[in-house]
XYZ file of C-alpha atoms in Angstrom:
433
model
C 50.540 -0.754 35.646
C 53.628 -0.516 37.711
C 53.186 3.255 38.764
C 55.539 5.954 40.883
C 55.355 5.490 44.268
C 52.927 7.673 45.975
C 54.252 10.854 47.263
C 57.348 10.720 44.113
C 57.099 12.711 41.359
C 58.624 12.469 37.697
C 60.484 14.970 36.420
C 59.966 15.001 32.535
C 60.589 16.804 29.453
C 58.031 19.129 27.879
C 56.819 22.476 28.891
C 53.095 20.302 29.140
C 54.144 18.803 32.592
C 54.178 22.474 33.706
C 56.106 22.604 37.420
C 57.578 19.006 36.519
C 58.882 20.015 33.304
C 62.815 19.409 33.300
C 63.582 22.499 31.321
C 61.835 24.584 34.319
C 64.094 22.393 36.708
C 67.222 23.202 34.895
C 66.588 26.868 34.927
C 65.665 26.911 38.384
C 68.918 24.603 39.293
C 71.450 27.211 37.060
C 69.473 30.365 39.012
C 70.461 28.708 42.014
C 74.042 28.018 41.127
C 74.697 31.548 39.907
C 73.204 33.215 42.939
C 75.200 31.071 44.882
C 78.578 31.562 43.540
C 77.846 35.203 43.575
C 77.194 35.629 47.080
C 80.520 34.131 47.954
C 79.006 30.019 48.599
C 80.816 27.330 47.427
C 79.543 23.650 46.631
C 78.796 21.163 49.124
C 77.474 17.717 47.934
C 76.722 15.082 50.972
C 75.987 11.872 50.276
C 71.872 10.748 50.441
C 71.770 8.866 53.299
C 73.905 9.131 56.372
C 73.782 6.867 59.892
C 70.859 7.191 62.006
C 72.072 8.709 64.872
C 72.858 11.653 62.767
C 69.816 12.653 62.383
C 68.613 11.502 66.050
C 71.124 13.958 67.729
C 71.337 16.582 64.785
C 67.430 16.863 64.218
C 66.293 16.016 67.836
C 65.084 12.758 69.331
C 61.530 14.540 70.108
C 60.900 16.182 66.654
C 58.124 14.632 64.040
C 60.932 13.946 61.486
C 63.027 11.273 64.297
C 59.520 10.143 65.435
C 57.359 9.385 62.534
C 59.017 10.716 59.339
C 62.708 8.898 58.851
C 63.027 6.164 55.502
C 65.210 3.956 57.563
C 67.189 1.213 55.896
C 68.559 -1.889 56.781
C 71.757 -2.379 54.731
C 72.542 -6.409 53.819
C 74.353 -7.652 56.309
C 71.686 -6.187 59.069
C 73.487 -3.392 60.403
C 75.411 0.039 58.779
C 78.777 1.160 60.211
C 79.653 1.232 63.596
C 76.057 -0.713 63.926
C 73.907 1.965 62.966
C 71.161 1.422 60.575
C 71.294 4.238 57.554
C 69.071 6.982 57.100
C 67.785 8.696 53.794
C 68.316 12.444 54.394
C 65.309 13.866 55.866
C 67.148 17.440 56.083
C 70.394 19.068 54.884
C 71.891 20.742 57.946
C 72.802 17.370 59.927
C 74.703 16.156 57.027
C 76.496 19.478 56.089
C 77.228 19.913 59.756
C 78.927 16.268 59.621
C 80.735 17.207 56.407
C 82.206 20.108 58.008
C 83.365 18.713 61.088
C 84.871 15.391 59.235
C 86.988 16.928 56.486
C 88.067 19.564 58.692
C 86.607 22.659 57.139
C 86.698 24.431 60.411
C 90.538 24.562 59.178
C 89.927 27.003 56.605
C 89.611 30.823 56.817
C 86.023 31.164 58.407
C 83.359 32.201 57.523
C 82.993 29.014 55.769
C 79.660 29.548 53.169
C 78.191 26.194 51.325
C 75.474 25.757 49.725
C 74.061 22.262 48.338
C 70.693 20.931 46.400
C 68.776 17.699 45.710
C 66.419 15.415 47.168
C 65.340 14.882 50.529
C 62.958 11.735 52.116
C 60.157 11.980 54.381
C 57.590 9.387 55.510
C 54.587 11.237 55.467
C 51.019 12.101 54.143
C 51.807 13.335 50.534
C 49.459 16.548 49.751
C 49.971 19.997 47.723
C 53.208 21.285 47.902
C 53.851 18.505 50.480
C 55.784 15.268 49.023
C 57.862 12.131 50.245
C 60.415 12.482 48.319
C 60.923 16.202 47.276
C 64.196 18.813 46.592
C 65.726 21.544 48.609
C 68.262 24.180 47.950
C 70.160 24.271 51.146
C 72.528 27.634 51.994
C 74.759 27.124 55.224
C 77.255 29.514 57.013
C 79.581 28.264 59.914
C 81.930 30.380 61.840
C 80.166 33.482 61.810
C 77.897 35.077 65.033
C 77.039 38.444 63.099
C 73.362 39.391 62.931
C 74.127 40.438 59.202
C 75.202 37.033 58.532
C 71.316 35.728 59.146
C 69.910 38.687 57.187
C 72.459 38.140 54.224
C 70.714 34.422 54.001
C 67.627 35.819 54.373
C 68.582 37.939 51.782
C 69.665 35.110 48.908
C 66.655 33.215 49.024
C 64.745 36.905 48.295
C 66.979 37.682 45.451
C 66.650 34.286 43.662
C 62.756 34.887 44.057
C 63.074 38.104 42.626
C 65.667 37.537 39.555
C 62.689 34.513 38.750
C 60.125 37.320 38.915
C 58.415 36.401 42.006
C 57.445 38.790 44.073
C 54.754 39.232 47.126
C 56.586 37.424 49.185
C 56.196 37.606 53.163
C 58.888 37.533 55.608
C 58.277 35.799 59.468
C 61.026 36.140 61.765
C 61.262 35.323 65.122
C 63.814 34.764 67.802
C 63.739 31.597 70.421
C 66.512 32.660 72.147
C 69.596 30.280 73.395
C 70.740 27.924 75.701
C 71.060 30.681 78.813
C 67.464 32.004 78.279
C 65.341 29.287 76.902
C 65.130 26.994 80.329
C 63.236 29.910 81.295
C 60.822 30.379 79.096
C 60.017 26.480 78.387
C 59.241 26.351 82.045
C 57.038 29.377 81.328
C 55.451 27.527 78.481
C 54.520 23.985 80.672
C 52.840 26.081 83.483
C 50.980 27.557 80.804
C 49.504 24.818 78.768
C 49.661 21.915 81.353
C 45.986 23.267 82.960
C 44.649 22.741 79.116
C 46.226 18.999 78.429
C 43.119 17.654 78.505
C 41.905 19.602 75.646
C 44.878 19.413 73.317
C 46.032 16.999 70.858
C 48.144 13.457 71.775
C 51.414 15.293 70.690
C 51.231 18.264 72.468
C 50.918 16.260 75.405
C 53.738 14.598 74.590
C 55.829 17.628 73.488
C 55.179 19.788 76.985
C 57.682 17.689 78.584
C 60.182 16.958 75.528
C 60.072 20.376 73.521
C 57.551 22.382 74.839
C 58.438 25.049 71.847
C 56.958 22.820 69.834
C 53.370 23.434 71.283
C 53.614 26.531 69.259
C 53.281 25.411 66.205
C 50.732 22.533 66.607
C 48.496 22.709 63.518
C 46.268 20.607 65.532
C 45.223 23.038 68.422
C 46.788 25.760 66.437
C 42.678 27.836 67.056
C 42.817 26.889 70.962
C 42.715 29.780 73.442
C 45.865 28.462 74.908
C 47.765 29.118 72.044
C 46.513 33.018 71.784
C 47.475 33.518 75.007
C 50.821 31.479 75.453
C 53.870 33.524 76.598
C 55.908 34.580 73.628
C 59.744 33.895 73.467
C 60.733 37.831 72.487
C 59.468 38.598 75.601
C 62.230 36.170 77.653
C 64.764 36.946 75.655
C 68.452 37.717 77.301
C 70.188 40.625 76.332
C 72.417 39.090 74.334
C 69.365 37.606 72.229
C 67.731 40.625 72.223
C 70.621 42.691 70.738
C 71.388 40.262 68.360
C 67.470 40.400 66.974
C 67.256 43.757 67.517
C 70.000 43.964 64.856
C 68.802 41.627 62.354
C 65.864 44.048 61.763
C 67.942 46.788 61.822
C 69.959 44.711 58.693
C 66.635 43.818 56.946
C 65.253 47.358 57.193
C 68.576 48.494 55.936
C 68.186 46.138 52.729
C 64.289 47.145 52.103
C 63.106 43.371 53.291
C 59.694 44.205 54.772
C 59.062 41.536 57.721
C 56.797 40.900 60.427
C 57.707 39.398 63.597
C 55.884 36.084 64.400
C 56.084 34.738 67.867
C 54.394 31.504 66.522
C 57.586 30.158 64.324
C 59.723 28.041 66.652
C 60.342 25.733 63.517
C 60.494 22.018 63.770
C 63.947 21.085 64.529
C 65.553 21.023 67.805
C 68.951 22.366 66.624
C 67.729 26.329 66.226
C 68.877 29.132 68.398
C 68.040 32.777 68.383
C 66.736 33.383 64.452
C 64.138 31.447 63.037
C 62.488 32.438 60.047
C 60.224 31.449 57.029
C 59.396 33.124 53.592
C 55.710 32.497 52.545
C 53.810 33.033 49.475
C 49.884 32.882 50.021
C 49.738 31.103 46.796
C 50.370 28.016 48.574
C 47.539 28.455 50.618
C 47.881 26.162 53.979
C 51.241 25.138 52.455
C 52.085 28.478 52.069
C 56.270 28.325 53.443
C 58.525 27.858 50.346
C 61.555 28.166 52.362
C 62.783 28.533 56.210
C 65.683 28.283 58.537
C 67.699 30.104 61.022
C 70.522 29.459 63.638
C 71.791 26.987 65.314
C 74.910 28.348 67.468
C 75.387 25.093 69.274
C 75.069 21.773 66.529
C 78.494 21.756 65.383
C 79.634 21.370 68.827
C 76.631 18.916 69.477
C 77.904 16.539 66.563
C 81.209 16.720 68.013
C 82.622 19.851 66.532
C 84.227 22.820 68.182
C 82.239 25.372 69.327
C 80.777 27.063 65.914
C 77.934 29.549 65.355
C 76.114 28.624 62.348
C 73.015 29.909 60.105
C 71.314 28.615 57.290
C 68.246 27.838 55.498
C 66.654 25.221 52.908
C 64.249 26.638 49.822
C 61.558 23.976 48.672
C 62.411 23.667 45.015
C 58.906 21.939 43.908
C 56.913 24.970 45.898
C 59.021 27.228 44.254
C 58.030 25.662 41.044
C 54.407 25.396 41.587
C 54.346 28.718 42.560
C 55.638 29.973 39.564
C 53.713 27.968 37.341
C 50.474 29.085 39.115
C 51.387 32.574 38.811
C 52.577 32.240 34.927
C 55.910 33.408 35.330
C 57.892 32.126 32.394
C 61.590 30.799 33.158
C 64.309 30.994 30.704
C 63.762 28.091 28.317
C 66.587 25.824 27.649
C 69.083 26.530 24.696
C 67.511 25.981 21.095
C 69.029 23.128 19.412
C 71.305 24.258 16.246
C 70.567 22.384 13.438
C 68.382 19.389 12.701
C 69.541 17.157 9.434
C 66.564 16.046 7.330
C 68.127 13.258 5.746
C 66.162 11.339 3.000
C 66.996 7.601 2.301
C 69.351 5.432 4.177
C 72.007 6.473 1.498
C 72.000 9.982 2.701
C 71.462 9.023 6.353
C 75.108 7.412 6.238
C 76.832 10.442 4.602
C 75.086 12.915 7.562
C 76.193 10.994 10.747
C 79.677 11.610 10.167
C 78.709 15.600 9.666
C 76.538 15.106 12.744
C 78.854 13.709 14.763
C 81.747 16.005 13.790
C 79.309 18.979 14.220
C 78.665 17.833 17.779
C 82.179 17.675 18.450
C 82.405 21.242 18.078
C 80.084 22.449 20.411
C 77.090 22.158 18.462
C 73.709 21.096 19.298
C 72.564 18.689 16.483
C 70.405 15.785 15.554
C 68.588 13.783 12.883
C 66.269 11.189 11.919
C 66.189 8.079 12.911
C 62.561 6.718 11.718
C 62.811 6.803 8.035
C 60.364 9.385 8.067
C 59.033 11.944 5.080
C 60.456 15.432 4.657
C 57.518 17.082 5.747
C 57.212 14.801 8.995
C 61.041 15.507 9.833
C 60.698 19.324 9.367
C 57.418 19.467 11.847
C 59.602 17.428 13.919
C 62.474 19.920 13.837
C 59.616 22.322 14.405
C 59.162 20.941 17.518
C 62.466 20.387 18.953
C 62.666 24.454 18.315
C 65.564 23.366 15.857
C 67.152 26.567 14.669
C 68.563 25.401 11.581
C 67.404 22.223 9.107
C 70.063 20.604 7.012
C 67.645 18.643 4.284
C 70.154 16.164 2.460
C 67.966 14.211 -0.522
C 68.921 11.882 -3.251
C 69.489 15.327 -5.538
C 71.794 17.142 -2.842
C 73.834 13.882 -1.796
C 74.763 13.464 -5.575
C 76.083 16.910 -6.063
C 77.707 17.052 -2.282
C 75.588 19.837 -0.757
C 72.957 20.352 1.585
C 69.897 22.488 1.717
C 70.152 24.699 4.879
C 66.878 26.014 5.679
C 66.738 28.978 8.353
C 63.879 28.289 10.503
C 63.469 31.596 11.583
C 63.282 33.244 8.693
C 62.416 31.115 6.383
C 65.420 31.654 3.919
C 67.330 28.765 2.529
C 70.318 28.145 0.500
C 72.814 25.361 -0.711
C 76.190 24.345 1.641
C 78.711 21.709 0.877
C 78.058 18.881 3.237
C 80.883 19.062 5.248
C 80.847 19.890 8.747
C 83.318 23.062 8.166
C 80.859 24.439 5.614
C 78.207 24.138 7.951
C 79.831 24.866 10.853
C 80.918 28.094 9.210
C 77.452 28.818 7.424
C 75.735 28.491 11.076
C 78.164 30.669 12.597
C 77.428 33.628 10.107
C 73.647 32.683 10.476
C 73.741 33.074 14.291
C 75.836 36.270 14.018
C 74.381 39.373 15.459
């Protein structure tokens, strides 16, 4: 039997599928759209794949994503545009920055606040909350250096979680400096870790020259004594970065968002500057980070645009749904079906079909039986669908030109003329508060 590729998941109709239930996904997506628009973010939809060079330059050649995890495609003919290969996006920010530059969004009034959501892809070992195809809600702000924007980016994610009923979140915060103060800190890290290289993993040995900040993010050597005694970024910030970090903390306190400074948070991407953060929930265990992000003030320029500050985050949608499921937190159910047409016999079904389609054209959610089942079986099926009303059309009703309209909640029924107009009016009267 053919199966879905390892590390991917089907999103399916039915509450029995728990976090994979498509109704839960729709509820989360609707909540994302609503809160993004409320906070002034407009939707930007970049393509699912980009030129490989975009991620190599934007995410960083030394990152695990670029070196180990990208799904790179060889289009027919052997190459993509301008001789490059194409890569399924492993993250959103690089593509959002490319779209900002290419489409002239820098000419709009700044800041430009955008969001998107959808699938991303990484060729990594699947585990709980970590898949090869996963989905993220991505939020980006271009053109604003104010630390109040960093606080807003953190707060909007918290606000979404609270609206969904999720409390108990933990915000971990750090500042990793800027090009003015980071070089000296990187040298301090190299000097600190070099005596221990023989005891550290191969990745750490590689990172010490390419990107020593990533040593602090190592999962293999997380408990090594050298990690506990390593110099921290916040001890080596320049005045500008120190003031920015202090102002961000002031904003978070004013918003009533609890946080802790965690010097080990450096994030896995090369483009971050100053603010980096993660929002965690202990319910997910080892993979407890629901979302994270930070500031990337040099990335737009690095990818060919004008110097433009930026800040954003990406939230794992699978992880959010998993923790809601594990906490027993329901999401709003999908809209109920307005009417199910229980037509008994071929003649009744032929008479019902034009009425069904006329009601659908009026915006009502209507379905009918296509299997020729008994009335009892059709009523049971209508109940499973959650239909609010059932219109019963048998031989007797067909002769008299009526249907029996049954209220599935109240258990009451009455006859209504077999026309779309009469049924629509009857449904409107019954649904009126």
